[in-house]
Tab-separated table of C-alpha atoms in Angstrom:
chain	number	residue	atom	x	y	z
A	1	UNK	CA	-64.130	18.398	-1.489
A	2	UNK	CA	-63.744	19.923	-5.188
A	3	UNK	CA	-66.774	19.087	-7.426
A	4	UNK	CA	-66.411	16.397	-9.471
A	5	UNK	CA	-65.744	18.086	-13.017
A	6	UNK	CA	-63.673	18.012	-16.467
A	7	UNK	CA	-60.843	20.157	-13.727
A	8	UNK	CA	-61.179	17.393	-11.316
A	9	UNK	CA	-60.441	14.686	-13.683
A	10	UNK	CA	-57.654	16.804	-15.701
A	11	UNK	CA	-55.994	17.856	-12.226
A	12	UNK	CA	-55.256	13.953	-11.858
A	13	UNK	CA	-53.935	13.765	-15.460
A	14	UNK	CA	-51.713	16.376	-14.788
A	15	UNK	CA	-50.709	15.093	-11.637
A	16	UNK	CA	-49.960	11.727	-13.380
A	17	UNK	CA	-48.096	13.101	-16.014
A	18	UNK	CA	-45.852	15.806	-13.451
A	19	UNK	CA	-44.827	12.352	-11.616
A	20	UNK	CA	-42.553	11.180	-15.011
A	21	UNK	CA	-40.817	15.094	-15.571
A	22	UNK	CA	-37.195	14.216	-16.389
A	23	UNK	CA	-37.490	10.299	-17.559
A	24	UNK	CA	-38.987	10.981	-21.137
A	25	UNK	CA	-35.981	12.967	-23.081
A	26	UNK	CA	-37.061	15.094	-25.861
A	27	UNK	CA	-40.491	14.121	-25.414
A	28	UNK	CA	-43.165	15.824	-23.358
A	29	UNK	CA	-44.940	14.781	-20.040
A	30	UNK	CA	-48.351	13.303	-20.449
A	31	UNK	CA	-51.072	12.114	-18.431
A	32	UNK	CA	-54.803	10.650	-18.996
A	33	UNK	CA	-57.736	9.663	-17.459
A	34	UNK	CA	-60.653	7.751	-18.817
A	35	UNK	CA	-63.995	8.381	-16.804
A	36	UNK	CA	-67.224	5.911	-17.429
A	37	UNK	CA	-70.086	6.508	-15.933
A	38	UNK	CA	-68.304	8.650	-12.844
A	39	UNK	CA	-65.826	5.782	-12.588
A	40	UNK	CA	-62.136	6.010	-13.337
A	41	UNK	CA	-61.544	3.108	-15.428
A	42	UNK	CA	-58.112	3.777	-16.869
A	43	UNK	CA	-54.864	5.773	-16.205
A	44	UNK	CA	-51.613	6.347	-17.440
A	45	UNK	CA	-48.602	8.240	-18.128
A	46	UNK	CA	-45.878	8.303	-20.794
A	47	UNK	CA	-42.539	7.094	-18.839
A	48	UNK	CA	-40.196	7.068	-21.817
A	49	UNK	CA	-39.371	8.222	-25.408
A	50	UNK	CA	-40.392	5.475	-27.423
A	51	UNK	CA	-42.737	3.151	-25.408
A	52	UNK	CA	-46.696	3.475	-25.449
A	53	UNK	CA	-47.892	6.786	-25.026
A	54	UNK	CA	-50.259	7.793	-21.626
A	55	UNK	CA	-53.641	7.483	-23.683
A	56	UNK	CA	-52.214	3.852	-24.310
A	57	UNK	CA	-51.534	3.164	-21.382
A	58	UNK	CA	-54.565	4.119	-19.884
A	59	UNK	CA	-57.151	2.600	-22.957
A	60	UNK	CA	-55.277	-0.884	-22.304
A	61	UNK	CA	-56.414	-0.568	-18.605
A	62	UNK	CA	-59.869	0.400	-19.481
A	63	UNK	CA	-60.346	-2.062	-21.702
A	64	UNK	CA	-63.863	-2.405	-23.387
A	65	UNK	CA	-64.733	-0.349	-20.403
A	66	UNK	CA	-63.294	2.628	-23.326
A	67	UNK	CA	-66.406	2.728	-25.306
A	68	UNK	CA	-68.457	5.508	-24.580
A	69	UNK	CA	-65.873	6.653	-21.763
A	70	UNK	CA	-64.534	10.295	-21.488
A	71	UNK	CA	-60.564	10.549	-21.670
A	72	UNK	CA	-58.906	13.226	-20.040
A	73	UNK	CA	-55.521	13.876	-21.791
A	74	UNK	CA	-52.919	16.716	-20.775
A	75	UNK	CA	-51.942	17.197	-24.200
A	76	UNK	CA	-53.091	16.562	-27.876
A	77	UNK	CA	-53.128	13.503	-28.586
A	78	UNK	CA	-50.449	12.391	-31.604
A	79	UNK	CA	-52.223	12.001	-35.171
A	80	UNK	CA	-48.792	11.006	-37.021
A	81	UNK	CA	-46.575	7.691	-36.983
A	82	UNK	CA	-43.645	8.329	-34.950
A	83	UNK	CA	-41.681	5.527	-32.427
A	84	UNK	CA	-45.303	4.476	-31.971
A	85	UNK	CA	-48.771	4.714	-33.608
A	86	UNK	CA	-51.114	7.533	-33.688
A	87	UNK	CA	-53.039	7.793	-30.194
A	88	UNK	CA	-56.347	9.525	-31.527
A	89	UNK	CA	-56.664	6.288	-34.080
A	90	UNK	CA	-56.269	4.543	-30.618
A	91	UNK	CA	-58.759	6.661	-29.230
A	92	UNK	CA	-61.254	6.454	-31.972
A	93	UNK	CA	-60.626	2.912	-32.575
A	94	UNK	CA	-61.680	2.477	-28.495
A	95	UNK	CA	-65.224	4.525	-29.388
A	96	UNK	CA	-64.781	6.845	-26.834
A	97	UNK	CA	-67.362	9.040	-26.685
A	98	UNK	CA	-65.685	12.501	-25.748
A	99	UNK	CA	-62.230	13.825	-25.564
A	100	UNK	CA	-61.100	16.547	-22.769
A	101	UNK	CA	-57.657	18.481	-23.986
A	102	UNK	CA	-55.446	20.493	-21.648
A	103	UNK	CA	-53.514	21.853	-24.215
A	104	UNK	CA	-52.721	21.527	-27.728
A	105	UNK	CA	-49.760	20.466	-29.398
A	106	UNK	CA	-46.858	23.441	-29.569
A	107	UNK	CA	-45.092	21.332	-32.427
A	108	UNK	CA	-46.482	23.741	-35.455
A	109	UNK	CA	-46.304	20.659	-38.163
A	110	UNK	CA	-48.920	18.776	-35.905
A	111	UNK	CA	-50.941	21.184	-33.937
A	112	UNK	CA	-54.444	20.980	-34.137
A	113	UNK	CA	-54.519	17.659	-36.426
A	114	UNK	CA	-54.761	15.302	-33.588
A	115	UNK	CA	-57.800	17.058	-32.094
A	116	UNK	CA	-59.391	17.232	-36.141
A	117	UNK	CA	-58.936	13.652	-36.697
A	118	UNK	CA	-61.024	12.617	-33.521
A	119	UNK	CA	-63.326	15.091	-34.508
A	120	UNK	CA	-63.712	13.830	-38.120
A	121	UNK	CA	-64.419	9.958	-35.932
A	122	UNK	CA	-67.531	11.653	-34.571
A	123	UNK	CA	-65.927	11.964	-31.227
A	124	UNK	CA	-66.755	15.359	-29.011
A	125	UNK	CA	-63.357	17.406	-28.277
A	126	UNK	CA	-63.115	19.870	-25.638
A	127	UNK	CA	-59.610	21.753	-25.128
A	128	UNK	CA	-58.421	24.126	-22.945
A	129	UNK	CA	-58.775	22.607	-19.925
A	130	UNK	CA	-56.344	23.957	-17.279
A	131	UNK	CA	-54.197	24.601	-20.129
A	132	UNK	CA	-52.048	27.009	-18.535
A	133	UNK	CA	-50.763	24.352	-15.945
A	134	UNK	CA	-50.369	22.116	-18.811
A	135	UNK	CA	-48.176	24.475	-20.607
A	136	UNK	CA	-46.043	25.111	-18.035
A	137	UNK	CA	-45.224	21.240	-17.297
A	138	UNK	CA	-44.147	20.713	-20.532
A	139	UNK	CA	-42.161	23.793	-20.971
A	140	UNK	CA	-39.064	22.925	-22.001
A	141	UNK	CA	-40.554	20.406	-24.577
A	142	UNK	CA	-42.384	23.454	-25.477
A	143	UNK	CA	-38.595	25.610	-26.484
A	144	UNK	CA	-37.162	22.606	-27.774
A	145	UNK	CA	-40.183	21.115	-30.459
A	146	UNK	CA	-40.221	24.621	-31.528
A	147	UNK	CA	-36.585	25.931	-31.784
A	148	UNK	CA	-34.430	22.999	-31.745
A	149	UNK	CA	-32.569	24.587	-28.753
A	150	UNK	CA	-32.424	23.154	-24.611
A	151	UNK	CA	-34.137	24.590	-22.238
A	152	UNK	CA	-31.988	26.330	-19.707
A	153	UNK	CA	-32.409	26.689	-15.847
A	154	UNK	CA	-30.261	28.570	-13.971
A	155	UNK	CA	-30.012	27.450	-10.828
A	156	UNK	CA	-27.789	29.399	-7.715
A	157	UNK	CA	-27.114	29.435	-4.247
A	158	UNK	CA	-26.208	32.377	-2.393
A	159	UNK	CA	-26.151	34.640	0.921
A	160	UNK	CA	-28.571	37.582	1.174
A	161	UNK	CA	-25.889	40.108	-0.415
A	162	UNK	CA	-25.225	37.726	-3.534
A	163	UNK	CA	-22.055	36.182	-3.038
A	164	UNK	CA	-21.945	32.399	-3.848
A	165	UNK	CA	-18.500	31.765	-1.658
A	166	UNK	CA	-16.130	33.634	1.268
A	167	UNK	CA	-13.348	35.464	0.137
A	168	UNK	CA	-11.095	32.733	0.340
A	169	UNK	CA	-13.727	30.329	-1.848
A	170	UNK	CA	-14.978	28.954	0.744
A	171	UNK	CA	-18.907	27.681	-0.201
A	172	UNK	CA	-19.904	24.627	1.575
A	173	UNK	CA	-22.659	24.807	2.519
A	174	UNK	CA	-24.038	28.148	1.114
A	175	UNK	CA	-27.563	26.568	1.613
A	176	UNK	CA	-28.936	24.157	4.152
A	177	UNK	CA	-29.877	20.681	3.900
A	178	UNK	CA	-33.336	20.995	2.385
A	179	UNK	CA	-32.339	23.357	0.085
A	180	UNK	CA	-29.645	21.109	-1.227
A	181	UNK	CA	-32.432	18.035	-1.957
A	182	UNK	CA	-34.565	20.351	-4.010
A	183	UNK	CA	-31.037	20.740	-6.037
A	184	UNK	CA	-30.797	17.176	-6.876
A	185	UNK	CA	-34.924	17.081	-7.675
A	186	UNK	CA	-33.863	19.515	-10.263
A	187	UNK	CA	-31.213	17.924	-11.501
A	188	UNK	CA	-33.270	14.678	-11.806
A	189	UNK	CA	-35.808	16.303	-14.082
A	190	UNK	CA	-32.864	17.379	-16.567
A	191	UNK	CA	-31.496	16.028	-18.916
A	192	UNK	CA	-28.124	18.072	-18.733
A	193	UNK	CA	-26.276	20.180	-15.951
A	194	UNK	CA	-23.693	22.447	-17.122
A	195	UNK	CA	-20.697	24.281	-14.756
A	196	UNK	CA	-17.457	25.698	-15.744
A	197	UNK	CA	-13.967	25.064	-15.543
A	198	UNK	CA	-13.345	26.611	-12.193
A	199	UNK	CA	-16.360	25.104	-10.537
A	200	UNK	CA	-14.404	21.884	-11.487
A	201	UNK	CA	-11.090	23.002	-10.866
A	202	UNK	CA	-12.371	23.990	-7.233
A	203	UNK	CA	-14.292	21.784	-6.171
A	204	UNK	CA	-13.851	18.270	-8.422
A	205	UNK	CA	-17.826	17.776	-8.416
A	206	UNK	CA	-19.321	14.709	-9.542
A	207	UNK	CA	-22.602	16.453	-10.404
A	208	UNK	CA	-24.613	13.494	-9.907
A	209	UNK	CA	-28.261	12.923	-8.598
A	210	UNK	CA	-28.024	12.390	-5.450
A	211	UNK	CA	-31.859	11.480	-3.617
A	212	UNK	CA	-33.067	9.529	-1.073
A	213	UNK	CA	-34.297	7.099	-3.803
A	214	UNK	CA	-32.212	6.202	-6.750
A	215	UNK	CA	-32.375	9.578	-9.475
A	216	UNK	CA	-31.441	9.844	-12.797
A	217	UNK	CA	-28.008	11.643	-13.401
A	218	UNK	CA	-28.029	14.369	-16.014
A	219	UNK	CA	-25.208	14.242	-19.075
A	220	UNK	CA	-22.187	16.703	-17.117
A	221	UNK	CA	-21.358	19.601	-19.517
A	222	UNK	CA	-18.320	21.410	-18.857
A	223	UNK	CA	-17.161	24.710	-20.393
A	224	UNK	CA	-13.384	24.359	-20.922
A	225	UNK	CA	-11.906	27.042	-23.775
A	226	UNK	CA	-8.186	26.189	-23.353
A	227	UNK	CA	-8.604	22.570	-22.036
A	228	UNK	CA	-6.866	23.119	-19.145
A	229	UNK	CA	-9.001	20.640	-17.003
A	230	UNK	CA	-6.583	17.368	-15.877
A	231	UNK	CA	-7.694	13.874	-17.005
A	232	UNK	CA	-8.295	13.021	-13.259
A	233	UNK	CA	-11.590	15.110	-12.791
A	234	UNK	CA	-13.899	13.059	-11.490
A	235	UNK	CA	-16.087	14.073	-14.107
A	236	UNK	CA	-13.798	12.615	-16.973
A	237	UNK	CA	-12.584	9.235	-14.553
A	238	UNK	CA	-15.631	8.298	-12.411
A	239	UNK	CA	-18.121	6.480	-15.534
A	240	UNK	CA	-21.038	7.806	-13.832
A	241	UNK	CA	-22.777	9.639	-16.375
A	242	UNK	CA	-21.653	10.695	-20.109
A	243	UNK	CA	-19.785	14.072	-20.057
A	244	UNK	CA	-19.396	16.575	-22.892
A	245	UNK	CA	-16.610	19.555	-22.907
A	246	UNK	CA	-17.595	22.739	-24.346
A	247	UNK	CA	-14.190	24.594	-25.899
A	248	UNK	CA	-12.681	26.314	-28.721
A	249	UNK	CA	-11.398	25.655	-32.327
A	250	UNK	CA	-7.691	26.715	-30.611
A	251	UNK	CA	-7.781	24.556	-27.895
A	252	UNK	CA	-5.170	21.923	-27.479
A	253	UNK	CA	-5.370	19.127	-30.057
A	254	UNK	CA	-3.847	16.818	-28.303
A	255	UNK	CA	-5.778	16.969	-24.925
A	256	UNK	CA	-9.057	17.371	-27.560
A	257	UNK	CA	-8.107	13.938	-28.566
A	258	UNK	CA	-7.161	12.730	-24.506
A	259	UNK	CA	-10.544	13.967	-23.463
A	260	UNK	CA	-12.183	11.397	-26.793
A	261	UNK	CA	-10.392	8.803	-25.886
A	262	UNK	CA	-11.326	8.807	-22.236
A	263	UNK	CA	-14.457	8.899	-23.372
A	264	UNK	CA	-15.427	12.158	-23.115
A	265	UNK	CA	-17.531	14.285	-26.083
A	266	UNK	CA	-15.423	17.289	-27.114
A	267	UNK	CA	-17.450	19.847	-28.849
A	268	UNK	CA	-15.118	23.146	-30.470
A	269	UNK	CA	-17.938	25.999	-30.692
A	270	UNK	CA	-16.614	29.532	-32.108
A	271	UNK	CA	-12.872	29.960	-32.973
A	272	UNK	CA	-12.324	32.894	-30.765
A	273	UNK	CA	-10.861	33.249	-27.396
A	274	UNK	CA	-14.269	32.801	-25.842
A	275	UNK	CA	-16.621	29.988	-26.762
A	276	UNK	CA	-19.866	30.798	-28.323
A	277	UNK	CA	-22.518	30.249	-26.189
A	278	UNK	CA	-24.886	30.489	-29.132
A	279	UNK	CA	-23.762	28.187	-30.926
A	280	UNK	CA	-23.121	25.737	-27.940
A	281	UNK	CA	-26.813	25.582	-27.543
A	282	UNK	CA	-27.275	24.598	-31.185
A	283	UNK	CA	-24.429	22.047	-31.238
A	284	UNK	CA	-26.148	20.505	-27.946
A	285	UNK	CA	-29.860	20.414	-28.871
A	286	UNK	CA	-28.514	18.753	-32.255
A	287	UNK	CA	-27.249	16.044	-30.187
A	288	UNK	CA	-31.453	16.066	-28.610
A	289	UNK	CA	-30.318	17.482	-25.129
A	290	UNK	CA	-33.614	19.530	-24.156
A	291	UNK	CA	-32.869	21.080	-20.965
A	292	UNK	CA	-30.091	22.359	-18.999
A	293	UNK	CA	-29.697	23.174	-15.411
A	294	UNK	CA	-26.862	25.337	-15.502
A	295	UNK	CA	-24.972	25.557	-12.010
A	296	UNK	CA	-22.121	27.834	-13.504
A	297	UNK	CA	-19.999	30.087	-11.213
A	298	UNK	CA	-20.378	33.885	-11.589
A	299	UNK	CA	-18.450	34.196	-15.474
A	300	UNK	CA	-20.630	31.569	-16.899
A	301	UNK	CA	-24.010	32.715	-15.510
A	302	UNK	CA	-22.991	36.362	-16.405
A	303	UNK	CA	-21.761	34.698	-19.981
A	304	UNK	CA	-25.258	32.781	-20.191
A	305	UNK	CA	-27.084	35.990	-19.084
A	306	UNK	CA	-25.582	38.533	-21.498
A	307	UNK	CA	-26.346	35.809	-23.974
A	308	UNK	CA	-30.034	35.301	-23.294
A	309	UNK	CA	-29.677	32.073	-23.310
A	310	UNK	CA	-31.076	31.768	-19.426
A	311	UNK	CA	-35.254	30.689	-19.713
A	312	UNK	CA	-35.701	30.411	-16.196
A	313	UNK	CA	-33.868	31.486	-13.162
A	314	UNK	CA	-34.323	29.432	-9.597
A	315	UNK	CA	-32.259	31.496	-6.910
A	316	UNK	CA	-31.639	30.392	-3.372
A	317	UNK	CA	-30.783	32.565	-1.236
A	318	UNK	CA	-29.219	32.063	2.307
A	319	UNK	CA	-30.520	33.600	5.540
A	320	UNK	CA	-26.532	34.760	6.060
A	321	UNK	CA	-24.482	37.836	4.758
A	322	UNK	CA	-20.611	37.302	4.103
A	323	UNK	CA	-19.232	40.209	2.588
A	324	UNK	CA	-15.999	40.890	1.115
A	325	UNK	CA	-15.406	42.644	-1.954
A	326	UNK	CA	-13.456	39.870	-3.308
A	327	UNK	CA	-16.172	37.349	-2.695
A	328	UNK	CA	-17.642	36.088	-5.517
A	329	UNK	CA	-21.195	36.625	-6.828
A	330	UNK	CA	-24.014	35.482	-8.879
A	331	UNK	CA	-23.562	37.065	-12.262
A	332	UNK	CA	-19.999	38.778	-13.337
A	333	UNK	CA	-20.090	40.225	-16.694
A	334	UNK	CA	-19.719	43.976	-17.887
A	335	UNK	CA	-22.768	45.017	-16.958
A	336	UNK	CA	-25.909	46.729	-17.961
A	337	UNK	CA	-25.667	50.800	-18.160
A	338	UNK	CA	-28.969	51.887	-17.533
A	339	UNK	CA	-31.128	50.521	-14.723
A	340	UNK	CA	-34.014	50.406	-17.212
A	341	UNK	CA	-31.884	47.765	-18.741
A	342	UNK	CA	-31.751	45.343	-16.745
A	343	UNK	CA	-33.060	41.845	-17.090
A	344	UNK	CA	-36.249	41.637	-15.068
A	345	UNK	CA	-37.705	38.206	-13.803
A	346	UNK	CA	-41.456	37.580	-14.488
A	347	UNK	CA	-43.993	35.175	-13.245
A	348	UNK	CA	-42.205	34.968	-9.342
A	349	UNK	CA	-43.082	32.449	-7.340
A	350	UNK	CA	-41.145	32.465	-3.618
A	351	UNK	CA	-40.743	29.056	-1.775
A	352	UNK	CA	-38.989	28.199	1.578
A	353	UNK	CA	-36.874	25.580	2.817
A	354	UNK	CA	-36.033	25.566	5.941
A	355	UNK	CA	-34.147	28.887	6.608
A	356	UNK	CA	-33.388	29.262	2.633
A	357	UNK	CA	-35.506	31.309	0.704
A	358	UNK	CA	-35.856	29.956	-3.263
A	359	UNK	CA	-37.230	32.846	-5.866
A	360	UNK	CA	-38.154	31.292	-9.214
A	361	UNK	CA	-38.769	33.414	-12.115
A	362	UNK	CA	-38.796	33.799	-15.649
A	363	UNK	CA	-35.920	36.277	-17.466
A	364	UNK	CA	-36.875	39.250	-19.880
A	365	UNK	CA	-34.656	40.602	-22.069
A	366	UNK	CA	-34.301	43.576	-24.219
């Protein structure tokens, strides 16, 4: 068994605070722990933007049992009015005796005040606790408190020589059955999933959440330059989940004004032929979507890519090869000239379900 330590207790925070990833918007994942006496006596987690915060949660289970207690916290606790109250006035207020940080605050106008004000109460802070793993949890609250912009995951699924469908577009099922769940677990822990055109065109997805238990569905965002997309996509008809169309000042006014009326968000970004990616990303995080799992055909994740606008690529891969040079593939864009150029992927990890392989790793550019 692991010794009973301040990683012990903030492995069970952070375990509490993984199990809420995708239900708390623009807000990050938090657990805590409050430890008396080698006795969990509170825990907690924050489940949604705007209700009580984990250290609340967890103080109103501990009660009176708070005073003198250590609290275990994956992040730093808030020292500003926001939706709710300050948690280290909660904390202090409680007279807990010491206060274990994973990590602190990335927002830059708060950073380091939370853990200074329970300080300044007399209470004993320790951070850095397993701060890494904390970091990583909360990474796309991390990109968007910091740049305003979503965090985007590209997600593919392809045979062992990259191609994403036959020749003749043929592509279900690249992957198997298990592979396919861990699709919709990602797509429950986003807030957005993004295709183009001719991923809708082809197939007429839904792009819903689709798990054994009941899943959140992520807004739809389609790329559509011309607006060429008929009103009967399932996407624009079905009421399932909000949808937003990417396209261009030129497009078609009076489908622009179809799509709004159906319902549908239309967002022009860039008046050229091509819509600006760039700006996309603004226009959406303006409208507080954090993260995007982007399941784009070959254009848009060679668009995306070119763009560096890709933060972290998970790529299954198929134990099948299909060939064909007119089969399509992962990435189509011009090109890099130079194999020194290329975009590498840090920080690998390598997982397997069933006969499908899944690489995860982190883009650099430049």
């Amino acid at each position: 068994m692991e010794p009973i330590n301040d990683e012990y207790y903030m492995r069970l925070a952070l375990e509490l605070a993984s199990k809420a990833s995708g239900q708390t918007g623009v807000n990050p994942v938090v657990g805590c722990v409050i430890v008396k006496d080698g006795r969990i006596v509170g825990v907690g987690s924050h489940l949604k933007r705007g209700t009580g915060h984990a250290e609340v949660h967890a103080l109103n289970m501990a009660g009176s049992e708070a005073e003198g207690a250590t609290v275990y916290v994956t992040l730093e606790p808030c020292s500003h009015y926001g939706k709710t109250p300050p948690c280290a006035d909660r904390i202090a207020e409680a007279r807990a005796a010491r206060v274990v940080i994973a990590a602190s605050d990335p927002n830059p106008q708060v950073s380091g005040r939370g853990m200074a004000k329970l300080r300044a109460h007399g209470i004993d802070v320790t951070s850095g606790v397993l701060e890494e793993e904390s970091r990583k949890l909360n990474e796309v609250f991390e990109k968007f408190i910091t740049t305003g912009l979503p965090y985007v995951t590209l997600k593919t699924a392809s045979t062992l020589d990259g191609r994403i469908a036959s020749k003749t577009g043929d592509s279900r099922w690249v992957t198997g059955e298990s592979a396919r769940a861990a699709v919709h677990a990602l797509r429950h822990t986003h807030e957005a999933i993004m295709v183009g055109a001719g991923t809708v065109q082809a197939d007429d997805p839904s792009l819903t959440t689709r798990l054994p238990v009941p899943g959140i569905h992520p807004v739809r965002i389609v790329t559509d330059a011309k607006l060429r997309l008929p009103l009967t996509a399932k996407l624009f008809s079905d009421g399932l989940a909000p949808t937003v169309v990417l396209t261009t000042e030129g497009a078609d006014r009076e489908r622009f004004k179809a799509l709004e009326a159906a319902g549908v968000k239309v967002l022009a970004c860039g008046d050229g032929e091509r819509i600006d990616l760039k700006l996309a990303m603004r226009r959406l995080g303006e409208r507080e979507i954090s993260s995007i799992l982007l399941e784009g055909g070959g254009r848009l994740n060679g668009a995306m890519l070119e763009a560096g606008l890709i933060d972290k690529a998970v790529l299954f891969y198929a134990a099948k090869i299909i060939g064909g040079p007119e089969a399509p593939g992962l990435f189509d864009f011009g090109g890099f000239a130079r194999m020194a150029d290329a975009v590498r992927l840090e920080r690998l990890t390598v997982e397997t379900y069933g006969d499908d392989i899944c690489v995860t790793g982190y883009p650099v550019y430049g």
